[in-house]
Short mmCIF file of C-alpha atoms and ligand atoms in Angstrom, two decimals:
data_model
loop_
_atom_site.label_atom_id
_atom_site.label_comp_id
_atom_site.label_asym_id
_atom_site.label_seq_id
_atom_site.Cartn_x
_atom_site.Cartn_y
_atom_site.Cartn_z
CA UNK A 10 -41.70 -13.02 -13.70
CA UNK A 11 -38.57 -12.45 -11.69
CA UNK A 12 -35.24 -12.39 -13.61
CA UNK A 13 -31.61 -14.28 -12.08
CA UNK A 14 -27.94 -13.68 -13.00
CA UNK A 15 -26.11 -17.09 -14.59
CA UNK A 16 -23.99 -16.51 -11.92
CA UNK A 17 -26.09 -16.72 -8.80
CA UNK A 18 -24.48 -13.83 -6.97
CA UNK A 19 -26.76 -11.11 -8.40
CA UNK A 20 -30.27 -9.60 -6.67
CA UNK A 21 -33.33 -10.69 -9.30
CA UNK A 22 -34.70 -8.33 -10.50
CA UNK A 23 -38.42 -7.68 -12.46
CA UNK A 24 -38.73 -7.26 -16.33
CA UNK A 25 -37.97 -3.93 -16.52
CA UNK A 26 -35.25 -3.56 -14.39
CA UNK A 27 -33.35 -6.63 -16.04
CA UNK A 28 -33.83 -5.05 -19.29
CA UNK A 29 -32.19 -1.65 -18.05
CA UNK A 30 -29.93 -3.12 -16.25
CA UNK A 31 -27.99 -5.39 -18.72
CA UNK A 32 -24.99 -7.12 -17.76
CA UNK A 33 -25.96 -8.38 -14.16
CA UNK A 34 -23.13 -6.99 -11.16
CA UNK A 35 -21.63 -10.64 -11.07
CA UNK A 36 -20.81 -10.47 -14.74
CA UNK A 37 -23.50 -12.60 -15.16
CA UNK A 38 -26.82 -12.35 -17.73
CA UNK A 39 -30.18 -12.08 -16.85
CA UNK A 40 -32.21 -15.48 -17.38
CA UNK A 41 -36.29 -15.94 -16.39
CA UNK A 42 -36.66 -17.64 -13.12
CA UNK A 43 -38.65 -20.25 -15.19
CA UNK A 44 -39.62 -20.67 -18.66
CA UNK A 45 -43.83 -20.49 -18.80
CA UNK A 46 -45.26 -23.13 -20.85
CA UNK A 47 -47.56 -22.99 -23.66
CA UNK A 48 -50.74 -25.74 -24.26
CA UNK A 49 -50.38 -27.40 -27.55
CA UNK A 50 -53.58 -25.84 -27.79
CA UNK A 51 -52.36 -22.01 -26.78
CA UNK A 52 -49.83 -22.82 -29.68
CA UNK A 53 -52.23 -24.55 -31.69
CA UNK A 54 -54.54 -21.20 -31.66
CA UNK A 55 -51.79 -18.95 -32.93
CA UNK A 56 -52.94 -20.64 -36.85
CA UNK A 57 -53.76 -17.90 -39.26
CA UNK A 58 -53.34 -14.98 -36.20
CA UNK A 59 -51.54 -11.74 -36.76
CA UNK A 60 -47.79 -11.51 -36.17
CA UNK A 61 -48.41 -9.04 -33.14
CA UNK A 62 -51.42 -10.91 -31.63
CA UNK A 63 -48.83 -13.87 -31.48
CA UNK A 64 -46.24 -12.30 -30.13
CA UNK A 65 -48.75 -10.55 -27.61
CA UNK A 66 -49.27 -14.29 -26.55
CA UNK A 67 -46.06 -15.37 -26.20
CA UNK A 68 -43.73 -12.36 -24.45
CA UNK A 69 -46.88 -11.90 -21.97
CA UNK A 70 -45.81 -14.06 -19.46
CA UNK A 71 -42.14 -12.79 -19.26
CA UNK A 72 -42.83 -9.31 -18.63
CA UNK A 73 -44.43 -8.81 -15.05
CA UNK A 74 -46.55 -5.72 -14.82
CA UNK A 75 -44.32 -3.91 -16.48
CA UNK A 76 -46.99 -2.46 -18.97
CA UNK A 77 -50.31 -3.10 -19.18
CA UNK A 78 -52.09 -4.80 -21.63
CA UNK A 79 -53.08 -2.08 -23.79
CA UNK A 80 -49.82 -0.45 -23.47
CA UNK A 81 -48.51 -3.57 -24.64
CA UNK A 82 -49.88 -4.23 -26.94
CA UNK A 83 -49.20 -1.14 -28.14
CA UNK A 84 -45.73 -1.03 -28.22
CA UNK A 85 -46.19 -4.05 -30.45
CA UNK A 86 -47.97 -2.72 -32.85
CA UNK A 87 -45.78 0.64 -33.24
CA UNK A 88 -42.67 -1.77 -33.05
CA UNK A 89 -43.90 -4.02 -36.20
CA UNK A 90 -45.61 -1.14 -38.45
CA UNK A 91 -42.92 0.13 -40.02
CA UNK A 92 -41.98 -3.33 -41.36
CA UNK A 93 -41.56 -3.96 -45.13
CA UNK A 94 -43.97 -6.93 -45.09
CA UNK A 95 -47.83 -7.80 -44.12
CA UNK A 96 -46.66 -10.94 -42.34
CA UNK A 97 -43.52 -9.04 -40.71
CA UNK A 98 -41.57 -12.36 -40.83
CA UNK A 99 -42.78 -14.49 -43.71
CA UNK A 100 -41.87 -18.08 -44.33
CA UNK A 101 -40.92 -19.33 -47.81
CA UNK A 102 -39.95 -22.28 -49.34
CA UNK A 103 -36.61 -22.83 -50.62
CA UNK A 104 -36.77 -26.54 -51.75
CA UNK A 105 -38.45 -29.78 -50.42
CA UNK A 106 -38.54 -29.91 -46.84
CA UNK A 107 -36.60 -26.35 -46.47
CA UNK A 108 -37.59 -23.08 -45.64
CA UNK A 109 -36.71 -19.55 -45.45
CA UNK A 110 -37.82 -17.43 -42.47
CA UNK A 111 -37.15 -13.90 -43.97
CA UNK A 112 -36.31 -11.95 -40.76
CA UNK A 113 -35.36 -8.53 -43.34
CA UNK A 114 -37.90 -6.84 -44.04
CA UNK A 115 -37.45 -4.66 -40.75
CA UNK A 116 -36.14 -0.94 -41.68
CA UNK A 117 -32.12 -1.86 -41.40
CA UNK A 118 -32.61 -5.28 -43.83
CA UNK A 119 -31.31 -6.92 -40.62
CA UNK A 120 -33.13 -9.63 -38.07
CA UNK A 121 -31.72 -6.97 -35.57
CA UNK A 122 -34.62 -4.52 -36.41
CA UNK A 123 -37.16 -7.14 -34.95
CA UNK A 124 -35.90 -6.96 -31.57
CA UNK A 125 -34.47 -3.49 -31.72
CA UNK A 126 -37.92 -2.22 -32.66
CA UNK A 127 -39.47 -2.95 -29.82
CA UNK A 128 -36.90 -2.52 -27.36
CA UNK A 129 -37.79 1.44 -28.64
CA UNK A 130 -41.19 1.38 -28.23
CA UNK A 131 -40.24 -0.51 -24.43
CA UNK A 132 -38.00 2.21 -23.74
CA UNK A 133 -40.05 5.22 -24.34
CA UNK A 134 -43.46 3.74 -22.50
CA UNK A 135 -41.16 3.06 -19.33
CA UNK A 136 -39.56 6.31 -19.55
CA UNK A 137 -41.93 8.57 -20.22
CA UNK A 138 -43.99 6.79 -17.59
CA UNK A 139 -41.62 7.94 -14.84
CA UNK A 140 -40.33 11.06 -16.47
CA UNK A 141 -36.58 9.83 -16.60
CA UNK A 142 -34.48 9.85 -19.93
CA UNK A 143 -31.31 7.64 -21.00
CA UNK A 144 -28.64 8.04 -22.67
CA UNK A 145 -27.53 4.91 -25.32
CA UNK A 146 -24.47 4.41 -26.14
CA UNK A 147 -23.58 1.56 -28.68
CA UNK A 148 -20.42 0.55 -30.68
CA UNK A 149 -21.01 -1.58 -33.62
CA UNK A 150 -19.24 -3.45 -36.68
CA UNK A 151 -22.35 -3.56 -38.71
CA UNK A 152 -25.87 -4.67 -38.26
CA UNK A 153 -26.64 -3.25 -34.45
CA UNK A 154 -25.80 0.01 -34.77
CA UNK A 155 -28.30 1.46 -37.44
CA UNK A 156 -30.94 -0.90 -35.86
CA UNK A 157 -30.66 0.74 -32.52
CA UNK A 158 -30.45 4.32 -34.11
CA UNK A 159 -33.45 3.55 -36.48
CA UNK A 160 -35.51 2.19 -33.21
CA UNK A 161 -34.96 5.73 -31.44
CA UNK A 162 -35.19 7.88 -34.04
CA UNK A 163 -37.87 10.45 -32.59
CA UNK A 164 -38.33 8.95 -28.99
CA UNK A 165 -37.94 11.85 -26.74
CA UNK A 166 -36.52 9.58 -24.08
CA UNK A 167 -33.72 8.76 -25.49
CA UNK A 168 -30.64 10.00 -26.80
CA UNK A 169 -29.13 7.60 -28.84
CA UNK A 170 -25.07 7.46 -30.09
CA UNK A 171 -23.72 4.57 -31.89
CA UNK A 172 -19.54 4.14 -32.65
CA UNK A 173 -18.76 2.59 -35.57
CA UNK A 174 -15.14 2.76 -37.05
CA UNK A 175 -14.43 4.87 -39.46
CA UNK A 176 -13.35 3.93 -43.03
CA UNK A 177 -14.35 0.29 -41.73
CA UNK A 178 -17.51 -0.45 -42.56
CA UNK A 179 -19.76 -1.22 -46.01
CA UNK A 180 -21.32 1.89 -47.60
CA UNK A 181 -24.51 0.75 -46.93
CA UNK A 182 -23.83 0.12 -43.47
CA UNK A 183 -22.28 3.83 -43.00
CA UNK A 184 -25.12 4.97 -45.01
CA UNK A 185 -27.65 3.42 -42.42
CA UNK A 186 -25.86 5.05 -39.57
CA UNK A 187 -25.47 8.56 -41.17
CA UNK A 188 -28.92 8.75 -42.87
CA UNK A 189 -30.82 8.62 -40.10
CA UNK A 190 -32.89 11.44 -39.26
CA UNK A 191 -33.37 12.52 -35.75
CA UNK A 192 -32.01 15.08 -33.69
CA UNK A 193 -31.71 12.38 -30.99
CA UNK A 194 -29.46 10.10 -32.77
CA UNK A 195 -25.80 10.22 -33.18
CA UNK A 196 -23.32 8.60 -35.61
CA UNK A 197 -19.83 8.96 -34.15
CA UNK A 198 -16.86 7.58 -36.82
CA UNK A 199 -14.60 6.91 -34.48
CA UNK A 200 -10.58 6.95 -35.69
CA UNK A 201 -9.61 3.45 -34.61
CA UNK A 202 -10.89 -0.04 -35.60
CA UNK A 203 -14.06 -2.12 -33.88
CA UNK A 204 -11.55 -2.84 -30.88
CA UNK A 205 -11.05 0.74 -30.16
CA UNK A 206 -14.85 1.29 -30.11
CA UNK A 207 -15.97 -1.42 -27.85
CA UNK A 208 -12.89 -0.39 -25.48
CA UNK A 209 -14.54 2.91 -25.59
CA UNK A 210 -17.80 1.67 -24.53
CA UNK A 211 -16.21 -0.33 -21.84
CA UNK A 212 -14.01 2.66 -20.36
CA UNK A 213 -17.47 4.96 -20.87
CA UNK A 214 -19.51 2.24 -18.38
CA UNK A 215 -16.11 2.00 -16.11
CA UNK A 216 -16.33 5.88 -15.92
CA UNK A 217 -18.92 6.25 -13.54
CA UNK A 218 -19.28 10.09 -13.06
CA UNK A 219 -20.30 10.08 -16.74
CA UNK A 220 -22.07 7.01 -16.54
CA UNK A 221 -24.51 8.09 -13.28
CA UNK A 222 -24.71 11.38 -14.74
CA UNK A 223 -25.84 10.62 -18.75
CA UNK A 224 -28.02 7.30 -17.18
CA UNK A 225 -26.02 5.44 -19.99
CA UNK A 226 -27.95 2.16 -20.94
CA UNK A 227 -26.92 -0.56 -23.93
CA UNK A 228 -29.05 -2.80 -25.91
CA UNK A 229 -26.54 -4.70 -26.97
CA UNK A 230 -26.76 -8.74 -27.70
CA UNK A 231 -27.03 -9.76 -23.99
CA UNK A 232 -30.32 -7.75 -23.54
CA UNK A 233 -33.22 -10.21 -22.13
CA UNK A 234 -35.64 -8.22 -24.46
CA UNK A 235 -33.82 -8.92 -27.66
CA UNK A 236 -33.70 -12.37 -27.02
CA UNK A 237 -37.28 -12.24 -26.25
CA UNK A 238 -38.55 -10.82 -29.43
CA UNK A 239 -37.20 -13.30 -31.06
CA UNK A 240 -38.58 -16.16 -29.81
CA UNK A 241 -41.71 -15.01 -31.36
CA UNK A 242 -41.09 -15.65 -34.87
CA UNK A 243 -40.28 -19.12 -34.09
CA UNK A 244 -43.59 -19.99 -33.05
CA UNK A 245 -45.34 -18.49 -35.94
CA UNK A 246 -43.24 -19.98 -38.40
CA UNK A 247 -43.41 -23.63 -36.67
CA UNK A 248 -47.16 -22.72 -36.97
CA UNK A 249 -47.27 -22.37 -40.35
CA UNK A 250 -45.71 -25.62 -40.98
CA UNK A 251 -47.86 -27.41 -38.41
CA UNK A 252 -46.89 -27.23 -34.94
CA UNK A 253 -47.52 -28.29 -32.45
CA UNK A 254 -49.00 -31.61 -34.37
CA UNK A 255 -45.81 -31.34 -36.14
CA UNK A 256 -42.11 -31.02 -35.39
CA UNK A 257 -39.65 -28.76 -36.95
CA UNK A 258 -36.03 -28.04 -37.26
CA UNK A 259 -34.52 -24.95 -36.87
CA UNK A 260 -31.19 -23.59 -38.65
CA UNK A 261 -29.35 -20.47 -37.51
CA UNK A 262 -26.38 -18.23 -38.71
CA UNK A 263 -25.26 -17.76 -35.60
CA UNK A 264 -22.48 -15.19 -33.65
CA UNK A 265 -23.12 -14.24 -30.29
CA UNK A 266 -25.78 -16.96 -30.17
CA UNK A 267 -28.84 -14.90 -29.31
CA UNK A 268 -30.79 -15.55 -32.35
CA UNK A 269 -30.37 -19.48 -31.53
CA UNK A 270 -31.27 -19.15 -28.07
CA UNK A 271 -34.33 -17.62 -28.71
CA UNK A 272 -35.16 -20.62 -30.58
CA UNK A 273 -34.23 -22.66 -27.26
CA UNK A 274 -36.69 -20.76 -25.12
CA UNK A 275 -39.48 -21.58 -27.47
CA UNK A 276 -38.52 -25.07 -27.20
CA UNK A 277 -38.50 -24.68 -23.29
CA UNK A 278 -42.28 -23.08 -24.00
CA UNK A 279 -43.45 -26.42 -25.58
CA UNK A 280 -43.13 -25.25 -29.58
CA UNK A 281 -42.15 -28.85 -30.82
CA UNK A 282 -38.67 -28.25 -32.43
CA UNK A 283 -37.00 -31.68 -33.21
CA UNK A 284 -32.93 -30.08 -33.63
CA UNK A 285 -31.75 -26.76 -33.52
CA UNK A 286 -28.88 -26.36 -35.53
CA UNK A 287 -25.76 -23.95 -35.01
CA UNK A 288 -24.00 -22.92 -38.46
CA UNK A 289 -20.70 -20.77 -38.07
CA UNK A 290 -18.59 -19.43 -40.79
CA UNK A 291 -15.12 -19.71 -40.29
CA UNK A 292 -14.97 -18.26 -37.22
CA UNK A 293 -16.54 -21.70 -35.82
CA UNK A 294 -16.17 -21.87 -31.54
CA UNK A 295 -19.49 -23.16 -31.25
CA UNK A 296 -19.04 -26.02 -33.86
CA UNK A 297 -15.90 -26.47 -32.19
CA UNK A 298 -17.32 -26.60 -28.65
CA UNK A 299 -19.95 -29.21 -29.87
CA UNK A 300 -17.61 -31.51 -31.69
CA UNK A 301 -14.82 -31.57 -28.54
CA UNK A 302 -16.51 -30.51 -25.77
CA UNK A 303 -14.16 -27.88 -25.12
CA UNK A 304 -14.89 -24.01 -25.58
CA UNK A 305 -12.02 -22.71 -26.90
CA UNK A 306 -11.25 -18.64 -27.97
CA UNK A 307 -9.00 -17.99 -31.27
CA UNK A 308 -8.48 -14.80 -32.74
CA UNK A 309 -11.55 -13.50 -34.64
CA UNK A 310 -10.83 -14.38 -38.78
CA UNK A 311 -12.51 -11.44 -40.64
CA UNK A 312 -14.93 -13.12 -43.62
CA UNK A 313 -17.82 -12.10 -45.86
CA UNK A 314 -19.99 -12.39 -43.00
CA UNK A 315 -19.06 -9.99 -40.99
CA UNK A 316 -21.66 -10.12 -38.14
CA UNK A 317 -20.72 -13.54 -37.35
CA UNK A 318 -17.28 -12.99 -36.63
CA UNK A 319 -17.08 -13.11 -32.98
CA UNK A 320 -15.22 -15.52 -30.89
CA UNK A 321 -16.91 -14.73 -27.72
CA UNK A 322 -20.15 -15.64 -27.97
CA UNK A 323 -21.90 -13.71 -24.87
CA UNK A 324 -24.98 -15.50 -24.75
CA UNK A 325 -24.05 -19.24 -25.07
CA UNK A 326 -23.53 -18.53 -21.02
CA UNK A 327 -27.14 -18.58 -20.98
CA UNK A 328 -27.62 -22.50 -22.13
CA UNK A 329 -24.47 -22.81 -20.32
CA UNK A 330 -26.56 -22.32 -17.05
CA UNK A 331 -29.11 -24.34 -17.81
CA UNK A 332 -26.53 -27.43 -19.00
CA UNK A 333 -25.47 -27.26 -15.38
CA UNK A 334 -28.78 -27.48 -13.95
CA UNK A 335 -28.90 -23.24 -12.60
CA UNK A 336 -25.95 -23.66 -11.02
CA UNK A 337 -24.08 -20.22 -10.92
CA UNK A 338 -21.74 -20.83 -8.97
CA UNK A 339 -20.56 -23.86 -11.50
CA UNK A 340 -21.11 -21.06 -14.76
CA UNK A 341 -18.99 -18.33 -12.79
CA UNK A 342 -16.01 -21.10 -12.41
CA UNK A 343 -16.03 -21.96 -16.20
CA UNK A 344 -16.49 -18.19 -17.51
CA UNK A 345 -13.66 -17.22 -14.77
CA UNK A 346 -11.70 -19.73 -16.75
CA UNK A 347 -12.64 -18.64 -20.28
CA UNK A 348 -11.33 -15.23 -18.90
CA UNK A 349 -8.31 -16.49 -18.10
CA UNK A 350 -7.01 -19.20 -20.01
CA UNK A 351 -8.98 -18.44 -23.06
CA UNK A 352 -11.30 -21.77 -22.67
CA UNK A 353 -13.34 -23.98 -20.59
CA UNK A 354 -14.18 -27.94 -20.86
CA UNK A 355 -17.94 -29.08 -20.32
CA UNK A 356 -18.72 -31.59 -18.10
CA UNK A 357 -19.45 -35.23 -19.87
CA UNK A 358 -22.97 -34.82 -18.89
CA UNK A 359 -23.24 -30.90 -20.05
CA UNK A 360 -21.97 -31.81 -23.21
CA UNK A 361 -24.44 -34.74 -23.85
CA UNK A 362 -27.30 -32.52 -22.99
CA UNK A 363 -25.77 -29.72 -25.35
CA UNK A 364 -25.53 -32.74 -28.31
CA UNK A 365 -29.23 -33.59 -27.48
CA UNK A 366 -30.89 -30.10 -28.36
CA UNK A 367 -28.21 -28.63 -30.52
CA UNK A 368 -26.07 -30.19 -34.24
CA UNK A 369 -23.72 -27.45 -36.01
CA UNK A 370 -21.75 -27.62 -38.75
CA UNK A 371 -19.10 -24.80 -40.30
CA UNK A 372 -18.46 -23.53 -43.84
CA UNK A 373 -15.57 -21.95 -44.96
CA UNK A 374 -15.39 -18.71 -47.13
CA UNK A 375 -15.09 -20.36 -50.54
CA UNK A 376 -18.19 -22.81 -49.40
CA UNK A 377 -20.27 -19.93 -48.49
CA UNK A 378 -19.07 -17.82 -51.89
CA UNK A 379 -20.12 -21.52 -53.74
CA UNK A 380 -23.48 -21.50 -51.68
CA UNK A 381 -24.75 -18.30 -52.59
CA UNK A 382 -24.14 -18.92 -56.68
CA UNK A 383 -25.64 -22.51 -56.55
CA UNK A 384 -28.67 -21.78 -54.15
CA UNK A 385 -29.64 -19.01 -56.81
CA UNK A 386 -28.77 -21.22 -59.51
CA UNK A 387 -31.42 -24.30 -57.86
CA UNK A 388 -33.81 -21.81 -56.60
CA UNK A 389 -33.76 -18.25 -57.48
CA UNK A 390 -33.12 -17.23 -54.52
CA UNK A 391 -30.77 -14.73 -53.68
CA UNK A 392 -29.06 -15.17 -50.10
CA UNK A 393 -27.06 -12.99 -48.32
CA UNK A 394 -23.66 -14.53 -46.94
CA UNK A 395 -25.22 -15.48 -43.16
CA UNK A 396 -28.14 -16.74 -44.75
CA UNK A 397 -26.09 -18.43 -47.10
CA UNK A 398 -24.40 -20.65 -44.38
CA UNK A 399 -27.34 -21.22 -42.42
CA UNK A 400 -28.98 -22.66 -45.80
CA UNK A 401 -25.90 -24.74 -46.93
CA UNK A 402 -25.82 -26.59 -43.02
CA UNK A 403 -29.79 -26.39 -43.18
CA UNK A 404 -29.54 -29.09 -46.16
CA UNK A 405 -27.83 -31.52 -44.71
CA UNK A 406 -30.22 -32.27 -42.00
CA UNK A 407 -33.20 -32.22 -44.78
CA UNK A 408 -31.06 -35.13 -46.34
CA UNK A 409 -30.79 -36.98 -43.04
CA UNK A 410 -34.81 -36.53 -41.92
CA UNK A 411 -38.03 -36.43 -42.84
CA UNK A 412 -38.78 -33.40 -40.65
CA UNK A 413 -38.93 -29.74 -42.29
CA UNK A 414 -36.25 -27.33 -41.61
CA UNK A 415 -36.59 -23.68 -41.39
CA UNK A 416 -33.38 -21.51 -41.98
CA UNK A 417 -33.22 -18.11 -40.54
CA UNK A 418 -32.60 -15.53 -43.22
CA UNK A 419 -30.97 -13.01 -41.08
CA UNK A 420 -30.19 -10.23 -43.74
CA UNK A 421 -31.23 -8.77 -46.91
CA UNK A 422 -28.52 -9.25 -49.43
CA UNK A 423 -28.48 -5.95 -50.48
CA UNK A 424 -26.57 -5.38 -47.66
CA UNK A 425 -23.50 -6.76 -48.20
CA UNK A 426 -23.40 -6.58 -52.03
CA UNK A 427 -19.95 -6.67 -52.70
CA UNK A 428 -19.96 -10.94 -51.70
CA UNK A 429 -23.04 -10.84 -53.27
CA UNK A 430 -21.60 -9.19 -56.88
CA UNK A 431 -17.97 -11.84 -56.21
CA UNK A 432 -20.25 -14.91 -56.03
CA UNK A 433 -23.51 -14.16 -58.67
CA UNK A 434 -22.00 -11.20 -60.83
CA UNK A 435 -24.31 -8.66 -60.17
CA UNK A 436 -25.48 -5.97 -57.44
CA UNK A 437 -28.21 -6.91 -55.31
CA UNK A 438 -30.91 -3.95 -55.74
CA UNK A 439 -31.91 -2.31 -52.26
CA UNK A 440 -35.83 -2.78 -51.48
CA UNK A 441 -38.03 -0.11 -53.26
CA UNK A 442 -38.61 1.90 -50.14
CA UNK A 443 -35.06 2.11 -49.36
CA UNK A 444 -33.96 3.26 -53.25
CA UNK A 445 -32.77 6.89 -52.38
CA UNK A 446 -30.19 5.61 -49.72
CA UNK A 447 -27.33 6.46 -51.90
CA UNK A 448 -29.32 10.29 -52.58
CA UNK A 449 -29.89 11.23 -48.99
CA UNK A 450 -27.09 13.42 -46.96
CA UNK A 451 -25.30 11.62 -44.68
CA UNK A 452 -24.68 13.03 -41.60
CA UNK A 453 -21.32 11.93 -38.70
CA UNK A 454 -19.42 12.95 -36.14
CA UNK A 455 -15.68 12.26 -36.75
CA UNK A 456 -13.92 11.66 -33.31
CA UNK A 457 -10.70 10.70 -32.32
CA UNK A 458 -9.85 7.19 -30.43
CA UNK A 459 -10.28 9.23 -27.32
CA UNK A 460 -12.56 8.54 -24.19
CA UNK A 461 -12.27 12.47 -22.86
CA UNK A 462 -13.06 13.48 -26.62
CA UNK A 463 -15.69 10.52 -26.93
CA UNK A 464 -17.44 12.16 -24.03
CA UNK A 465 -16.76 15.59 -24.51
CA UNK A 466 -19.22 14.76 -27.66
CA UNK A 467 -22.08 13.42 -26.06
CA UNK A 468 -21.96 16.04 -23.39
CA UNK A 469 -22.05 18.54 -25.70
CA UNK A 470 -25.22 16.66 -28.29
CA UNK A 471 -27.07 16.21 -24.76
CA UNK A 472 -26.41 19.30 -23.10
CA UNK A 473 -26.72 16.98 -19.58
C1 PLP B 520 -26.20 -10.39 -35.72
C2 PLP B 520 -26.28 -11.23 -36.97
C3 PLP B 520 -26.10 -12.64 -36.93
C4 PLP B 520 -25.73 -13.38 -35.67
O1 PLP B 520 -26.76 -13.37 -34.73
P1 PLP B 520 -26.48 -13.77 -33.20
O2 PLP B 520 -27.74 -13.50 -32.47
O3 PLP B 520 -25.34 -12.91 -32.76
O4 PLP B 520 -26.11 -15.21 -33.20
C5 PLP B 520 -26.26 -13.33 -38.11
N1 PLP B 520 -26.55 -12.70 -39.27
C6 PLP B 520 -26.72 -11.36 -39.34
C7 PLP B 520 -27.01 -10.73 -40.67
C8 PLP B 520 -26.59 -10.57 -38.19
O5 PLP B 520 -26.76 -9.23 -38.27
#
């Protein structure tokens, strides 16, 4: 499988090399050439198989000869063991007709970990193979950052730091960064907000003396392989509801739409998903983009679901590319725009092809607050904010069809307790294997707002 910029001007490039790469040289992202198709019968087969055995099946075909099958298969299982559950991504049922894909139970409490983790084990087998390391660096707001320090914990590869401002984030999501043991990952508090971290990260890649010299390399949301993970749990959960002899719906919390896209490709692979549904908090460009046509930026709205506050929403330039047929040159004109006007209007017939896979719908803060006290009120179950909006959308496409919809739970709701306590009145408890968070020492770099002092840092933990 060969791998092509959205925006046509880039070389392809294999598996590997896309993955490594990132951000493609025309500001484009990576996309497979094609999208291999599964038999109803290939998908049919996947009834009652391990997670990993799945997910063998279904990333095969995208990755070349990048590993072999025994190293793959590998990775996968090292990736997935240090999951909280048998199933890794269990379904459950929430009412009639709607269900819960728990995507948590990775070692962050985040759907992150399921990509992250084996984006590790990835890195490490290439690596090692040819006797290079990397340097990541990573700034984050929440979710990404512990995920990505949690996956290379240990690998001697890699040399991991992650930014996160300081003062600005949850205690549990500091405490994920600065627990983590591992002499080859680094929390850096950073004085300045999330804007003065991803600027950092920018300069650090625009620096290239320090970039050449550290290798630098990001995983974050425009990575081909963390899309890729993902579309695995969508075929074992369709499975378990009856695909491929019966359709399902799909709805997703979604930000930088990567989790939703993943959901797309398995669609493109013959899964049989009826509608995949966007839900947005407040902070709603994708609703807004499906209602008008037009994909408009407004300043990001901080709410009580923090990783979904993003008004740029990098991989929606993916589907982009395919609503216009692979044309890049067409996806570079409208993302030129976005840049600088702030927006872009689809085509009539991009926008009717958009309507045909895709419905949204947005909830406000007070709506999600509401959602999370009456879902445990009708159910028992306790949802985290994301999960909370995804849910609340999710039911009014059970009321309009007779086909099952799955919601993706993308966090625990131990992590973000404090919307949790507001809306139910009490603190979420943290999964018994993750009880002594608050006990264990925490461990950060303070650093100013500085790229020379940013830098001077990493020299120093890497001695490269
Ligand atoms: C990252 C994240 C999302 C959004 O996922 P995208 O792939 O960016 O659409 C939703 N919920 C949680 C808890 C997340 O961490």
């Amino acid at each position: 499988m060969r791998y092509i910029s959205t925006r046509g001007a880039s070389p392809t490039l294999s598996f590997e090399d896309a993955v490594l790469t990132g951000l493609a040289c025309d500001g484009g992202l990576y996309v497979p050439e094609f999208f291999p198709a599964l038999s109803a019968e290939d998908i049919a087969g996947f009834a009652g198989q391990i997670y990993e055995d799945v997910a063998f099946i279904v990333m095969k075909p995208f990755i070349g000869d990048a590993f072999t099958d025994t190293e793959f298969r590998e990775i996968i299982a090292r990736a997935y063991s240090v999951f909280g559950h048998d199933a890794r991504c269990p379904l459950k049922q929430l009412a009639h007709n709607h269900f819960l894909l728990e995507l948590f139970h990775g070692p962050t409490l985040a759907f992150k970990d399921v990509a992250m983790q084996l984006i590790g084990q990835m890195f490490q087998v290439a690596l090692g193979r040819a006797g290079k390391s990397v340097t990541i660096v990573g700034a984050t707001s929440g979710d990404t950052g512990s995920a990505a320090m949690e996956a290379f914990r240990g690998l001697d590869a890699v040399n991991t730091f992650i930014m996160y401002p300081h003062g600005r984030v949850s205690e549990v999501q500091r405490r994920q960064m600065t627990c983590v043991a591992g002499d080859n990952v680094h929390a850096l508090a950073v004085d300045g907000d999330f804007d003065t971290c991803q600027a950092l990260l920018k300069d650090m890649f625009s620096d290239f003396d320090f970039r050449d010299r550290m290798r630098l390399a990001s995983v974050n949301s425009i990575n081909w392989a963390r899309i890729l993970a993902q579309v695995v749990y969508y075929f074992t959960s369709a499975v378990a509801l009856g695909a491929p002899y019966r359709a399902v719906s799909f709805c997703v919390p979604t930000g930088n739409f990567g989790d939703i896209f993943a959901g797309y490709v398995a669609k493109r692979m013959g899964l049989p998903i009826d509608r995949l549904v966007i839900a947005t908090n407040q902070n709603d460009i994708l609703h807004r983009t499906l209602q008008s046509g037009v994909h408009e930026k407004n300043d990001v709205i901080p709410s009580i679901s923090p990783s979904m506050d993003i008004q740029v929403s990098s991989n929606f330039e993916r589907l982009v590319f395919d609503l216009y047929d692979r044309k890049g040159s067409a996806v570079a004109q409208l993302f030129d725009g976005l840049r600088a006007d702030g927006r872009f209007d689809l085509s009539p017939g991009a926008l009717s092809r958009l309507r045909n896979e895709f419905d949204s719908g947005r909830v406000s803060e007070a709506e999600t607050s509401r959602a999370i006290t009456d879902f445990m009120r009708r159910t028992g179950a306790v949802l985290c904010p994301h999960t909370a909006i995804g849910a609340l959308v999710a039911e009014r496409q059970v009321d309009a069809s007779d086909t099952p919809v799955i919601t993706l739970a993308t966090a625990h709701p131990a992590k973000f307790p404090d919307a949790i306590e507001a809306a139910v009145g009490v603190r979420p408890n943290l999964p018994k294997r993750m009880v002594d968070l608050f006990d264990l020492e925490e461990r950060a770099t303070r650093v100013a707002g500085d790229l020379a002092m940013v830098e001077s840092v990493i020299r120093e933990r890497t001695n490269i």
